[in-house]
Amino acid sequence: MLLKFTSEDLFDTELVDVATGQLAFRLSTAVLTGPSAGLVRRETEIRDGAGAIVATIGWKGRSPESITLLDESVGGLVELFASSTIQFIPKEISIPTRFDTEYLWTATPDSLYLLDYDSDTRMAQLHMHAPALKATHAPLPGRGAVYLELSPHPQGLAPPVEILVTLLMLDILRRGRFNLTPYAFAPPSRFRKAWARIRPRRNTI
C-alpha cells in the first residue's frame, strides 16, 4: 500500500491511497492549553477513511506524552517502542518493535523504515520529500512529497495506524538524534482555536 500525505505538516494532513484515490487517514492537531499554562498542550487525532478515531497523541510542548491506538492506551514513547533503551549505531537508530521480535524500527539521517530482520525486507517506509510516486512506485515528474509505503504484518499483529504513528514518532527521535530541523507545529488558525474551545470531548471512562 502506498499512501500520500497531502500536506507538508505531518500532523495536520490527509493520507490518500495512491492506487485508488481513497482517503485512508486524516490527522488533525488542536491546541488545548496555551503558553499561559506552561508548555503548550496539543492533541492530534487520527481518523480512518470512515471518520472514526483510531489514534490520538497528546503533546506537551513538542514531546509526545500520551498515545492511544484503537482501544489501547499505550502511554508514552517508552511504551510505544516497548523499550527504555535505544540502540544508537553510528548514523543509525535501531529499536525492536513491541509486536514482533524480528521487526526493527530503523532511522538514519535520510531514511525511516520498519525492517523485517529475518528477511532483510522493509515492511514499511516513510519517503520524506520524495519525487512524486505512482502506485507502481515509479517516480513521476514534479515536486517532492511525503509518502508512507507499508505492507500488512503477516499475522496481523500491528494495525496500519500503529505503523503510521510509530514511524511519525521515530521521525521525532531521528530529528533530535541527527541534529535535523525539529518538527514545528503550524500556528493555529482562528477557526482551529475556536474549534478547540467548543468541540465535544470524548468520553474516556
PDB file of C-alpha atoms in Angstrom:
ATOM      1  CA  MET A   1       0.000   0.000   0.000  1.00  0.00           C
ATOM      2  CA  LEU A   2       1.283   3.456  -0.908  1.00  0.00           C
ATOM      3  CA  LEU A   3      -0.230   6.476   0.853  1.00  0.00           C
ATOM      4  CA  LYS A   4       0.486  10.112   0.042  1.00  0.00           C
ATOM      5  CA  PHE A   5       0.468  12.922   2.606  1.00  0.00           C
ATOM      6  CA  THR A   6      -1.484  15.863   1.184  1.00  0.00           C
ATOM      7  CA  SER A   7       0.298  18.409   3.411  1.00  0.00           C
ATOM      8  CA  GLU A   8       3.882  19.027   4.474  1.00  0.00           C
ATOM      9  CA  ASP A   9       2.603  19.251   8.070  1.00  0.00           C
ATOM     10  CA  LEU A  10       2.678  15.567   9.001  1.00  0.00           C
ATOM     11  CA  PHE A  11       0.361  16.053  11.984  1.00  0.00           C
ATOM     12  CA  ASP A  12      -2.256  18.078  10.102  1.00  0.00           C
ATOM     13  CA  THR A  13      -2.831  16.264   6.844  1.00  0.00           C
ATOM     14  CA  GLU A  14      -4.726  13.603   4.956  1.00  0.00           C
ATOM     15  CA  LEU A  15      -3.247  10.349   3.678  1.00  0.00           C
ATOM     16  CA  VAL A  16      -4.641   9.228   0.344  1.00  0.00           C
ATOM     17  CA  ASP A  17      -4.216   5.806  -1.247  1.00  0.00           C
ATOM     18  CA  VAL A  18      -2.241   6.465  -4.425  1.00  0.00           C
ATOM     19  CA  ALA A  19      -3.755   3.463  -6.240  1.00  0.00           C
ATOM     20  CA  THR A  20      -7.430   4.202  -5.509  1.00  0.00           C
ATOM     21  CA  GLY A  21      -7.534   7.885  -4.594  1.00  0.00           C
ATOM     22  CA  GLN A  22      -9.474   6.959  -1.438  1.00  0.00           C
ATOM     23  CA  LEU A  23      -8.885   8.673   1.892  1.00  0.00           C
ATOM     24  CA  ALA A  24      -7.056   6.336   4.301  1.00  0.00           C
ATOM     25  CA  PHE A  25      -6.339   8.594   7.296  1.00  0.00           C
ATOM     26  CA  ARG A  26      -6.874  12.176   8.401  1.00  0.00           C
ATOM     27  CA  LEU A  27      -4.616  13.772  11.036  1.00  0.00           C
ATOM     28  CA  SER A  28      -5.602  16.996  12.793  1.00  0.00           C
ATOM     29  CA  THR A  29      -3.927  18.775  15.699  1.00  0.00           C
ATOM     30  CA  ALA A  30      -5.584  21.268  18.053  1.00  0.00           C
ATOM     31  CA  VAL A  31      -4.217  23.419  20.868  1.00  0.00           C
ATOM     32  CA  LEU A  32      -5.714  22.509  24.251  1.00  0.00           C
ATOM     33  CA  THR A  33      -3.874  24.973  26.524  1.00  0.00           C
ATOM     34  CA  GLY A  34      -1.631  27.892  25.661  1.00  0.00           C
ATOM     35  CA  PRO A  35       1.705  29.194  26.963  1.00  0.00           C
ATOM     36  CA  SER A  36      -0.005  30.902  29.915  1.00  0.00           C
ATOM     37  CA  ALA A  37      -0.481  27.423  31.419  1.00  0.00           C
ATOM     38  CA  GLY A  38       3.172  26.471  30.844  1.00  0.00           C
ATOM     39  CA  LEU A  39       4.198  24.448  27.798  1.00  0.00           C
ATOM     40  CA  VAL A  40       1.602  24.405  25.043  1.00  0.00           C
ATOM     41  CA  ARG A  41      -0.527  21.271  25.163  1.00  0.00           C
ATOM     42  CA  ARG A  42      -1.932  19.869  21.945  1.00  0.00           C
ATOM     43  CA  GLU A  43      -3.803  16.798  20.830  1.00  0.00           C
ATOM     44  CA  THR A  44      -3.505  15.058  17.489  1.00  0.00           C
ATOM     45  CA  GLU A  45      -6.474  12.977  16.361  1.00  0.00           C
ATOM     46  CA  ILE A  46      -6.093  10.346  13.658  1.00  0.00           C
ATOM     47  CA  ARG A  47      -9.263   9.219  11.898  1.00  0.00           C
ATOM     48  CA  ASP A  48      -9.684   6.467   9.358  1.00  0.00           C
ATOM     49  CA  GLY A  49     -11.328   6.896   5.973  1.00  0.00           C
ATOM     50  CA  ALA A  50     -14.783   6.453   7.524  1.00  0.00           C
ATOM     51  CA  GLY A  51     -14.155   9.206  10.080  1.00  0.00           C
ATOM     52  CA  ALA A  52     -13.695   7.016  13.167  1.00  0.00           C
ATOM     53  CA  ILE A  53     -10.962   7.996  15.638  1.00  0.00           C
ATOM     54  CA  VAL A  54      -8.290   5.281  15.548  1.00  0.00           C
ATOM     55  CA  ALA A  55      -5.458   7.006  17.440  1.00  0.00           C
ATOM     56  CA  THR A  56      -4.628  10.090  19.486  1.00  0.00           C
ATOM     57  CA  ILE A  57      -1.367  11.727  20.530  1.00  0.00           C
ATOM     58  CA  GLY A  58      -1.219  14.088  23.495  1.00  0.00           C
ATOM     59  CA  TRP A  59       1.623  16.616  23.314  1.00  0.00           C
ATOM     60  CA  LYS A  60       3.364  18.694  25.964  1.00  0.00           C
ATOM     61  CA  GLY A  61       5.366  21.208  24.006  1.00  0.00           C
ATOM     62  CA  ARG A  62       6.988  19.156  21.256  1.00  0.00           C
ATOM     63  CA  SER A  63       7.110  15.965  23.321  1.00  0.00           C
ATOM     64  CA  PRO A  64       4.518  13.203  22.816  1.00  0.00           C
ATOM     65  CA  GLU A  65       3.180  12.494  26.299  1.00  0.00           C
ATOM     66  CA  SER A  66       0.291  10.067  25.791  1.00  0.00           C
ATOM     67  CA  ILE A  67      -0.611   7.832  22.854  1.00  0.00           C
ATOM     68  CA  THR A  68      -3.702   5.737  22.213  1.00  0.00           C
ATOM     69  CA  LEU A  69      -4.039   3.201  19.398  1.00  0.00           C
ATOM     70  CA  LEU A  70      -7.551   1.956  18.661  1.00  0.00           C
ATOM     71  CA  ASP A  71      -8.891   0.967  22.113  1.00  0.00           C
ATOM     72  CA  GLU A  72      -5.467   0.701  23.752  1.00  0.00           C
ATOM     73  CA  SER A  73      -3.976   3.410  25.952  1.00  0.00           C
ATOM     74  CA  VAL A  74      -0.318   2.823  25.110  1.00  0.00           C
ATOM     75  CA  GLY A  75       1.388   5.543  27.171  1.00  0.00           C
ATOM     76  CA  GLY A  76       4.439   7.486  26.017  1.00  0.00           C
ATOM     77  CA  LEU A  77       7.351   6.728  23.716  1.00  0.00           C
ATOM     78  CA  VAL A  78       8.912   4.160  26.067  1.00  0.00           C
ATOM     79  CA  GLU A  79       5.716   2.107  25.998  1.00  0.00           C
ATOM     80  CA  LEU A  80       5.179   2.595  22.265  1.00  0.00           C
ATOM     81  CA  PHE A  81       8.636   1.260  21.483  1.00  0.00           C
ATOM     82  CA  ALA A  82       8.413  -1.248  24.379  1.00  0.00           C
ATOM     83  CA  SER A  83      11.949  -0.332  25.359  1.00  0.00           C
ATOM     84  CA  SER A  84      13.629   2.092  27.745  1.00  0.00           C
ATOM     85  CA  THR A  85      16.881   1.802  25.808  1.00  0.00           C
ATOM     86  CA  ILE A  86      17.511   2.682  22.190  1.00  0.00           C
ATOM     87  CA  GLN A  87      20.440   1.265  20.254  1.00  0.00           C
ATOM     88  CA  PHE A  88      22.427   4.085  18.678  1.00  0.00           C
ATOM     89  CA  ILE A  89      24.724   2.757  15.986  1.00  0.00           C
ATOM     90  CA  PRO A  90      26.802   5.459  14.267  1.00  0.00           C
ATOM     91  CA  LYS A  91      24.374   7.221  11.941  1.00  0.00           C
ATOM     92  CA  GLU A  92      21.537   4.799  12.758  1.00  0.00           C
ATOM     93  CA  ILE A  93      18.778   4.301  15.337  1.00  0.00           C
ATOM     94  CA  SER A  94      17.530   0.739  15.781  1.00  0.00           C
ATOM     95  CA  ILE A  95      14.607  -0.173  18.082  1.00  0.00           C
ATOM     96  CA  PRO A  96      12.820  -3.545  18.401  1.00  0.00           C
ATOM     97  CA  THR A  97       9.065  -3.392  17.875  1.00  0.00           C
ATOM     98  CA  ARG A  98       6.612  -4.239  20.627  1.00  0.00           C
ATOM     99  CA  PHE A  99       4.673  -6.666  18.426  1.00  0.00           C
ATOM    100  CA  ASP A 100       7.350  -8.838  16.738  1.00  0.00           C
ATOM    101  CA  THR A 101      10.867  -9.600  17.967  1.00  0.00           C
ATOM    102  CA  GLU A 102      12.122  -9.948  14.384  1.00  0.00           C
ATOM    103  CA  TYR A 103      10.996  -6.460  13.361  1.00  0.00           C
ATOM    104  CA  LEU A 104      13.114  -3.341  13.917  1.00  0.00           C
ATOM    105  CA  TRP A 105      12.222   0.342  13.685  1.00  0.00           C
ATOM    106  CA  THR A 106      15.187   1.907  11.912  1.00  0.00           C
ATOM    107  CA  ALA A 107      16.168   5.517  11.243  1.00  0.00           C
ATOM    108  CA  THR A 108      19.143   7.180   9.602  1.00  0.00           C
ATOM    109  CA  PRO A 109      19.647  10.860   8.766  1.00  0.00           C
ATOM    110  CA  ASP A 110      17.792  10.325   5.479  1.00  0.00           C
ATOM    111  CA  SER A 111      15.540   7.274   5.968  1.00  0.00           C
ATOM    112  CA  LEU A 112      12.788   5.889   8.217  1.00  0.00           C
ATOM    113  CA  TYR A 113      11.597   2.306   7.894  1.00  0.00           C
ATOM    114  CA  LEU A 114      10.349  -0.874   9.558  1.00  0.00           C
ATOM    115  CA  LEU A 115      12.703  -3.777   8.875  1.00  0.00           C
ATOM    116  CA  ASP A 116      11.916  -7.488   8.937  1.00  0.00           C
ATOM    117  CA  TYR A 117      15.305  -8.618  10.232  1.00  0.00           C
ATOM    118  CA  ASP A 118      14.875 -12.264   9.167  1.00  0.00           C
ATOM    119  CA  SER A 119      14.225 -11.496   5.512  1.00  0.00           C
ATOM    120  CA  ASP A 120      16.045  -8.133   5.409  1.00  0.00           C
ATOM    121  CA  THR A 121      12.867  -6.642   3.934  1.00  0.00           C
ATOM    122  CA  ARG A 122      11.494  -3.173   4.554  1.00  0.00           C
ATOM    123  CA  MET A 123       7.886  -3.732   5.589  1.00  0.00           C
ATOM    124  CA  ALA A 124       7.089  -0.028   5.887  1.00  0.00           C
ATOM    125  CA  GLN A 125       8.880   3.172   4.999  1.00  0.00           C
ATOM    126  CA  LEU A 126       8.346   6.909   5.154  1.00  0.00           C
ATOM    127  CA  HIS A 127       9.595   8.555   1.975  1.00  0.00           C
ATOM    128  CA  MET A 128      10.358  12.122   3.033  1.00  0.00           C
ATOM    129  CA  HIS A 129      10.211  14.775   0.295  1.00  0.00           C
ATOM    130  CA  ALA A 130      10.492  12.072  -2.338  1.00  0.00           C
ATOM    131  CA  PRO A 131       9.859  12.565  -6.052  1.00  0.00           C
ATOM    132  CA  ALA A 132       6.197  12.053  -6.856  1.00  0.00           C
ATOM    133  CA  LEU A 133       5.332   8.344  -6.951  1.00  0.00           C
ATOM    134  CA  LYS A 134       2.555   6.356  -8.565  1.00  0.00           C
ATOM    135  CA  ALA A 135       1.060   3.068  -7.440  1.00  0.00           C
ATOM    136  CA  THR A 136       3.895   1.113  -9.078  1.00  0.00           C
ATOM    137  CA  HIS A 137       6.338   3.265  -7.027  1.00  0.00           C
ATOM    138  CA  ALA A 138       7.857   4.639 -10.234  1.00  0.00           C
ATOM    139  CA  PRO A 139       8.827   8.318  -9.929  1.00  0.00           C
ATOM    140  CA  LEU A 140       6.769  10.997 -11.614  1.00  0.00           C
ATOM    141  CA  PRO A 141       7.990  14.470 -12.538  1.00  0.00           C
ATOM    142  CA  GLY A 142       7.069  17.201 -10.081  1.00  0.00           C
ATOM    143  CA  ARG A 143       7.757  18.483  -6.607  1.00  0.00           C
ATOM    144  CA  GLY A 144       8.718  16.026  -3.892  1.00  0.00           C
ATOM    145  CA  ALA A 145       6.156  14.914  -1.307  1.00  0.00           C
ATOM    146  CA  VAL A 146       5.882  12.575   1.681  1.00  0.00           C
ATOM    147  CA  TYR A 147       4.671   9.001   1.181  1.00  0.00           C
ATOM    148  CA  LEU A 148       4.014   6.087   3.510  1.00  0.00           C
ATOM    149  CA  GLU A 149       4.687   2.696   1.973  1.00  0.00           C
ATOM    150  CA  LEU A 150       3.585  -0.279   4.054  1.00  0.00           C
ATOM    151  CA  SER A 151       2.824  -3.980   3.927  1.00  0.00           C
ATOM    152  CA  PRO A 152       0.450  -5.564   6.478  1.00  0.00           C
ATOM    153  CA  HIS A 153       2.048  -7.703   9.163  1.00  0.00           C
ATOM    154  CA  PRO A 154       1.717 -11.371   8.056  1.00  0.00           C
ATOM    155  CA  GLN A 155      -0.018 -12.316  11.327  1.00  0.00           C
ATOM    156  CA  GLY A 156      -1.903  -9.043  11.656  1.00  0.00           C
ATOM    157  CA  LEU A 157      -0.029  -8.175  14.866  1.00  0.00           C
ATOM    158  CA  ALA A 158       0.229  -4.462  14.058  1.00  0.00           C
ATOM    159  CA  PRO A 159      -2.613  -2.441  12.518  1.00  0.00           C
ATOM    160  CA  PRO A 160      -1.613   0.106   9.857  1.00  0.00           C
ATOM    161  CA  VAL A 161      -2.345   3.010  12.218  1.00  0.00           C
ATOM    162  CA  GLU A 162       0.261   1.702  14.693  1.00  0.00           C
ATOM    163  CA  ILE A 163       2.862   1.600  11.939  1.00  0.00           C
ATOM    164  CA  LEU A 164       1.907   5.133  10.876  1.00  0.00           C
ATOM    165  CA  VAL A 165       2.066   6.575  14.407  1.00  0.00           C
ATOM    166  CA  THR A 166       5.311   4.814  15.311  1.00  0.00           C
ATOM    167  CA  LEU A 167       7.101   5.958  12.166  1.00  0.00           C
ATOM    168  CA  LEU A 168       5.999   9.541  12.879  1.00  0.00           C
ATOM    169  CA  MET A 169       7.324   9.235  16.441  1.00  0.00           C
ATOM    170  CA  LEU A 170      10.547   7.751  15.082  1.00  0.00           C
ATOM    171  CA  ASP A 171      10.875  10.827  12.891  1.00  0.00           C
ATOM    172  CA  ILE A 172      10.718  12.996  16.039  1.00  0.00           C
ATOM    173  CA  LEU A 173      13.562  10.940  17.569  1.00  0.00           C
ATOM    174  CA  ARG A 174      15.532  10.998  14.315  1.00  0.00           C
ATOM    175  CA  ARG A 175      15.429  14.784  14.074  1.00  0.00           C
ATOM    176  CA  GLY A 176      16.824  15.150  17.589  1.00  0.00           C
ATOM    177  CA  ARG A 177      19.462  12.441  17.237  1.00  0.00           C
ATOM    178  CA  PHE A 178      20.909  13.665  13.941  1.00  0.00           C
ATOM    179  CA  ASN A 179      20.519  17.412  14.562  1.00  0.00           C
ATOM    180  CA  LEU A 180      17.942  17.800  11.813  1.00  0.00           C
ATOM    181  CA  THR A 181      15.391  20.599  11.733  1.00  0.00           C
ATOM    182  CA  PRO A 182      12.963  19.885  14.599  1.00  0.00           C
ATOM    183  CA  TYR A 183       9.297  19.483  13.823  1.00  0.00           C
ATOM    184  CA  ALA A 184       7.364  22.709  14.407  1.00  0.00           C
ATOM    185  CA  PHE A 185       3.597  22.820  14.783  1.00  0.00           C
ATOM    186  CA  ALA A 186       1.868  25.266  12.480  1.00  0.00           C
ATOM    187  CA  PRO A 187       0.297  28.261  14.270  1.00  0.00           C
ATOM    188  CA  PRO A 188      -3.402  27.505  14.794  1.00  0.00           C
ATOM    189  CA  SER A 189      -5.842  29.430  12.647  1.00  0.00           C
ATOM    190  CA  ARG A 190      -8.741  31.337  14.205  1.00  0.00           C
ATOM    191  CA  PHE A 191     -11.057  28.518  13.166  1.00  0.00           C
ATOM    192  CA  ARG A 192      -8.890  25.888  14.846  1.00  0.00           C
ATOM    193  CA  LYS A 193      -8.638  27.942  18.040  1.00  0.00           C
ATOM    194  CA  ALA A 194     -12.416  28.314  18.173  1.00  0.00           C
ATOM    195  CA  TRP A 195     -12.985  24.621  17.409  1.00  0.00           C
ATOM    196  CA  ALA A 196     -10.545  23.577  20.148  1.00  0.00           C
ATOM    197  CA  ARG A 197     -12.663  25.538  22.658  1.00  0.00           C
ATOM    198  CA  ILE A 198     -16.084  24.247  21.611  1.00  0.00           C
ATOM    199  CA  ARG A 199     -15.510  20.725  20.257  1.00  0.00           C
ATOM    200  CA  PRO A 200     -17.019  17.968  22.410  1.00  0.00           C
ATOM    201  CA  ARG A 201     -14.551  15.933  24.413  1.00  0.00           C
ATOM    202  CA  ARG A 202     -14.524  12.146  24.121  1.00  0.00           C
ATOM    203  CA  ASN A 203     -15.775  10.038  26.988  1.00  0.00           C
ATOM    204  CA  THR A 204     -12.619   8.360  28.281  1.00  0.00           C
ATOM    205  CA  ILE A 205     -14.282   6.386  31.076  1.00  0.00           C
TER     206      ILE A 205
END
